[in-house]
Short mmCIF file of C-alpha atoms and ligand atoms in Angstrom, two decimals:
data_model
loop_
_atom_site.label_atom_id
_atom_site.label_comp_id
_atom_site.label_asym_id
_atom_site.label_seq_id
_atom_site.Cartn_x
_atom_site.Cartn_y
_atom_site.Cartn_z
CA MET A 13 14.32 -4.01 2.66
CA LYS A 14 12.13 -3.19 -0.29
CA VAL A 15 10.39 0.20 -0.08
CA LEU A 16 7.67 1.27 -2.47
CA VAL A 17 7.51 5.07 -2.54
CA THR A 18 4.57 6.71 -4.22
CA GLY A 19 3.80 10.28 -5.29
CA PHE A 20 0.71 11.83 -6.85
CA GLU A 21 0.21 13.30 -10.29
CA PRO A 22 -0.58 17.05 -10.40
CA PHE A 23 -4.17 18.00 -9.57
CA ALA A 24 -6.40 21.03 -9.09
CA GLY A 25 -5.04 22.74 -12.20
CA ASP A 26 -1.39 22.67 -11.11
CA ASN A 27 1.19 21.33 -13.51
CA VAL A 28 3.45 19.84 -10.85
CA ASN A 29 2.90 17.89 -7.68
CA PRO A 30 5.84 18.20 -5.26
CA SER A 31 5.24 14.66 -4.02
CA TRP A 32 5.96 13.05 -7.38
CA GLU A 33 8.74 15.54 -8.19
CA ALA A 34 10.48 14.57 -4.94
CA VAL A 35 9.85 10.83 -5.23
CA GLN A 36 11.40 10.79 -8.71
CA ARG A 37 14.54 12.44 -7.39
CA LEU A 38 15.03 10.27 -4.31
CA VAL A 39 18.46 8.69 -4.28
CA TRP A 40 19.44 5.97 -1.96
CA SER A 41 23.06 4.94 -1.86
CA THR A 42 23.12 1.77 0.23
CA ASP A 43 22.01 -1.58 -1.06
CA ARG A 44 20.10 -2.21 2.19
CA ILE A 45 17.10 -0.34 0.81
CA GLU A 46 15.69 -1.17 -2.58
CA LEU A 47 13.42 1.57 -3.86
CA ALA A 48 10.50 1.24 -6.21
CA ARG A 49 8.69 4.40 -7.29
CA LEU A 50 5.18 4.79 -8.50
CA GLN A 51 3.10 7.71 -9.70
CA VAL A 52 -0.47 7.58 -8.47
CA PRO A 53 -3.48 9.17 -10.17
CA ALA A 54 -5.16 11.88 -8.11
CA THR A 55 -8.51 10.13 -8.40
CA TYR A 56 -10.75 8.29 -5.98
CA SER A 57 -11.21 5.41 -8.42
CA GLY A 58 -7.61 4.95 -9.53
CA SER A 59 -5.43 5.70 -6.52
CA ILE A 60 -6.04 2.64 -4.34
CA PRO A 61 -5.90 0.00 -7.12
CA THR A 62 -2.70 1.56 -8.50
CA VAL A 63 -0.91 1.10 -5.18
CA THR A 64 -2.45 -2.22 -4.12
CA GLY A 65 -1.64 -3.60 -7.60
CA ALA A 66 1.99 -2.61 -7.08
CA ILE A 67 1.99 -4.22 -3.63
CA GLU A 68 0.80 -7.46 -5.23
CA ARG A 69 3.49 -7.32 -7.90
CA LEU A 70 6.43 -6.10 -5.84
CA HIS A 71 5.79 -7.41 -2.31
CA PRO A 72 7.40 -4.39 -0.62
CA ASP A 73 8.25 -4.47 3.10
CA VAL A 74 7.24 -0.83 3.39
CA VAL A 75 4.91 1.43 1.42
CA LEU A 76 5.64 5.10 1.87
CA MET A 77 3.01 7.28 0.25
CA VAL A 78 3.72 10.97 -0.33
CA GLY A 79 1.21 13.67 -1.24
CA GLN A 80 0.92 17.43 -1.51
CA ALA A 81 -0.71 19.36 1.33
CA GLY A 82 -0.90 22.86 -0.15
CA GLY A 83 -0.94 25.49 2.58
CA ARG A 84 0.95 23.45 5.17
CA ALA A 85 4.32 24.94 6.08
CA GLU A 86 6.19 21.79 7.05
CA LEU A 87 6.28 18.08 6.32
CA SER A 88 3.51 16.12 8.04
CA VAL A 89 3.90 12.52 9.09
CA GLU A 90 0.32 11.29 9.06
CA ARG A 91 -0.70 9.25 12.07
CA LEU A 92 -4.08 8.05 10.85
CA ALA A 93 -6.45 7.66 7.95
CA ILE A 94 -10.20 7.88 8.45
CA ASN A 95 -12.99 6.05 6.67
CA MET A 96 -14.45 9.15 5.06
CA ASP A 97 -14.31 10.79 1.64
CA ASP A 98 -15.62 14.31 2.05
CA ALA A 99 -14.21 17.12 -0.05
CA PRO A 100 -15.78 19.91 -2.08
CA ALA A 101 -12.86 19.72 -4.54
CA ALA A 102 -13.11 17.52 -7.61
CA ASP A 103 -10.52 14.82 -8.28
CA ASN A 104 -8.79 14.46 -11.66
CA GLU A 105 -11.84 12.68 -13.08
CA GLY A 106 -14.06 15.57 -12.03
CA LYS A 107 -15.54 13.46 -9.25
CA ARG A 108 -16.72 15.09 -6.02
CA ILE A 109 -17.46 12.93 -3.00
CA GLU A 110 -19.06 14.38 0.08
CA GLY A 111 -19.65 12.27 3.17
CA ILE A 112 -19.19 8.72 1.85
CA PRO A 113 -16.99 6.09 3.56
CA VAL A 114 -13.87 4.96 1.72
CA VAL A 115 -14.82 1.35 2.47
CA GLU A 116 -18.46 0.64 3.31
CA GLY A 117 -18.49 -1.18 6.65
CA GLY A 118 -14.75 -0.68 7.20
CA PRO A 119 -13.31 0.34 10.58
CA PRO A 120 -13.54 4.08 11.39
CA ALA A 121 -9.79 4.59 11.06
CA TYR A 122 -6.40 2.97 10.64
CA PHE A 123 -3.17 4.06 12.26
CA ALA A 124 -0.11 4.30 10.04
CA THR A 125 2.05 1.25 10.65
CA ILE A 126 5.40 2.93 10.05
CA PRO A 127 6.98 4.11 13.32
CA VAL A 128 5.67 7.66 13.06
CA ASP A 129 7.34 8.98 16.23
CA GLU A 130 10.72 7.72 15.09
CA VAL A 131 10.30 9.27 11.68
CA VAL A 132 9.45 12.62 13.27
CA GLU A 133 12.42 12.31 15.62
CA ILE A 134 14.84 11.50 12.80
CA LEU A 135 13.65 14.52 10.85
CA HIS A 136 13.87 16.81 13.87
CA LYS A 137 17.44 15.63 14.48
CA SER A 138 18.16 16.36 10.82
CA HIS A 139 16.76 19.90 11.26
CA VAL A 140 13.79 19.35 9.00
CA PRO A 141 10.57 21.17 9.94
CA VAL A 142 8.07 18.38 10.44
CA VAL A 143 4.97 17.69 12.51
CA MET A 144 3.04 14.62 13.43
CA SER A 145 -0.36 15.13 11.88
CA ASN A 146 -3.63 13.64 13.05
CA SER A 147 -5.45 14.31 9.80
CA ALA A 148 -4.53 13.40 6.26
CA GLY A 149 -7.66 15.32 5.21
CA THR A 150 -10.74 13.80 3.60
CA PHE A 151 -9.70 13.98 -0.06
CA VAL A 152 -7.73 11.57 -2.27
CA CYS A 153 -4.65 11.34 0.03
CA ASN A 154 -6.65 10.15 3.03
CA HIS A 155 -8.64 7.91 0.67
CA LEU A 156 -5.43 6.25 -0.56
CA MET A 157 -3.88 5.94 2.88
CA TYR A 158 -7.05 4.35 4.27
CA GLY A 159 -7.45 2.05 1.28
CA VAL A 160 -3.89 0.79 1.40
CA LEU A 161 -3.92 0.20 5.17
CA HIS A 162 -7.28 -1.58 4.80
CA TYR A 163 -5.93 -3.78 2.00
CA ILE A 164 -2.84 -4.71 4.02
CA ALA A 165 -4.96 -5.49 7.10
CA ALA A 166 -7.54 -7.50 5.14
CA LYS A 167 -4.84 -9.57 3.42
CA ARG A 168 -2.87 -9.88 6.67
CA LEU A 169 0.31 -8.79 4.92
CA GLY A 170 3.43 -7.94 6.87
CA THR A 171 3.84 -4.72 4.86
CA THR A 172 4.03 -1.53 6.89
CA ALA A 173 2.61 1.64 5.40
CA GLY A 174 2.62 5.33 6.08
CA PHE A 175 1.90 8.69 4.51
CA ILE A 176 3.87 11.93 4.40
CA HIS A 177 2.38 15.21 3.23
CA VAL A 178 4.70 17.83 1.75
CA PRO A 179 4.12 21.57 1.20
CA PHE A 180 3.77 23.42 -2.11
CA LEU A 181 6.92 24.12 -4.13
CA PRO A 182 7.94 27.81 -4.34
CA GLU A 183 6.91 27.91 -8.02
CA GLN A 184 3.34 26.97 -7.03
CA VAL A 185 2.91 29.93 -4.69
CA VAL A 186 4.32 32.72 -6.86
CA THR A 187 0.88 34.32 -7.07
CA LYS A 188 -0.38 33.14 -3.67
CA PRO A 189 1.00 35.70 -1.21
CA GLY A 190 1.49 34.41 2.31
CA THR A 191 1.30 30.74 1.29
CA PRO A 192 4.13 28.58 2.63
CA SER A 193 6.33 26.51 0.33
CA MET A 194 9.43 24.34 0.51
CA ALA A 195 12.23 23.99 -2.04
CA LEU A 196 12.23 20.70 -3.92
CA GLU A 197 15.85 19.90 -3.00
CA PHE A 198 14.95 20.27 0.65
CA VAL A 199 11.96 17.93 0.35
CA VAL A 200 14.10 15.35 -1.48
CA GLN A 201 16.74 15.57 1.25
CA ALA A 202 14.10 15.22 3.98
CA LEU A 203 12.61 12.10 2.40
CA THR A 204 16.10 10.66 2.04
CA PHE A 205 16.78 11.28 5.75
CA LEU A 206 13.59 9.55 6.83
CA LEU A 207 13.91 6.43 4.71
CA PRO A 208 15.92 4.41 7.25
CA GLY A 209 13.34 5.43 9.87
CA VAL A 210 10.53 3.61 8.09
CA GLU A 211 12.25 0.27 8.59
CA PRO A 212 9.80 -1.94 10.44
CA ARG A 213 11.21 -2.43 13.93
CA LYS A 214 8.02 -2.60 15.93
CA PRO A 215 4.87 -4.65 15.66
CA PHE A 216 1.75 -2.99 14.28
CA ARG A 217 -0.06 -0.72 16.63
N1 PCA B 6 -2.75 15.79 -2.38
C1 PCA B 6 -4.19 15.62 -2.30
C2 PCA B 6 -4.52 14.54 -3.30
C3 PCA B 6 -3.30 14.36 -4.14
C4 PCA B 6 -2.24 15.11 -3.43
O1 PCA B 6 -1.03 15.13 -3.73
C5 PCA B 6 -4.67 15.35 -0.88
O2 PCA B 6 -4.03 15.80 0.08
O3 PCA B 6 -5.71 14.71 -0.71
#
């Protein structure tokens, strides 16, 4: 099984993004899973083509996208992506989009096609704090998740895809009292635990 795992570059003035830090450190010891890693620009214009281009080149069975959700206390397995870009924050090109669909005329939403319940269950059994989330937000992460699921659906590929949000790293919250964070080693371990769970065992839903 070939798994493409993606993480985002730092954004919003931070100099790290826990998603990319963790993706770079993922180790997988069996030859049953072949990992490809990709850093994705935190931009509306660049994120989708970066990942769909890699899907075209690598033909992965699974695409697991990872992003930072600053302020969340646990990992979130995203259940759906909506057809809406709507965030006051600027992306890394300084672009702000408020209230515009990701894909004009596209369906309102896509469900993740990885088995989200199984991934949550695996992580719970592994004692990792994780929730199933019904919103990947309306910024670049949701944009990417929607765009990739749309591309896979439009091309009728067998690739399954999903998105995991991870909290800030402790170093990012040093001057943000009360803001949750998770140690990098823990995030890396959690992603390693969930990898076998993304194996496509069920048809799309
Ligand atoms: N998190 C942002 C974009 C890039 C990232 O890592 C988000 O949740 O939209």
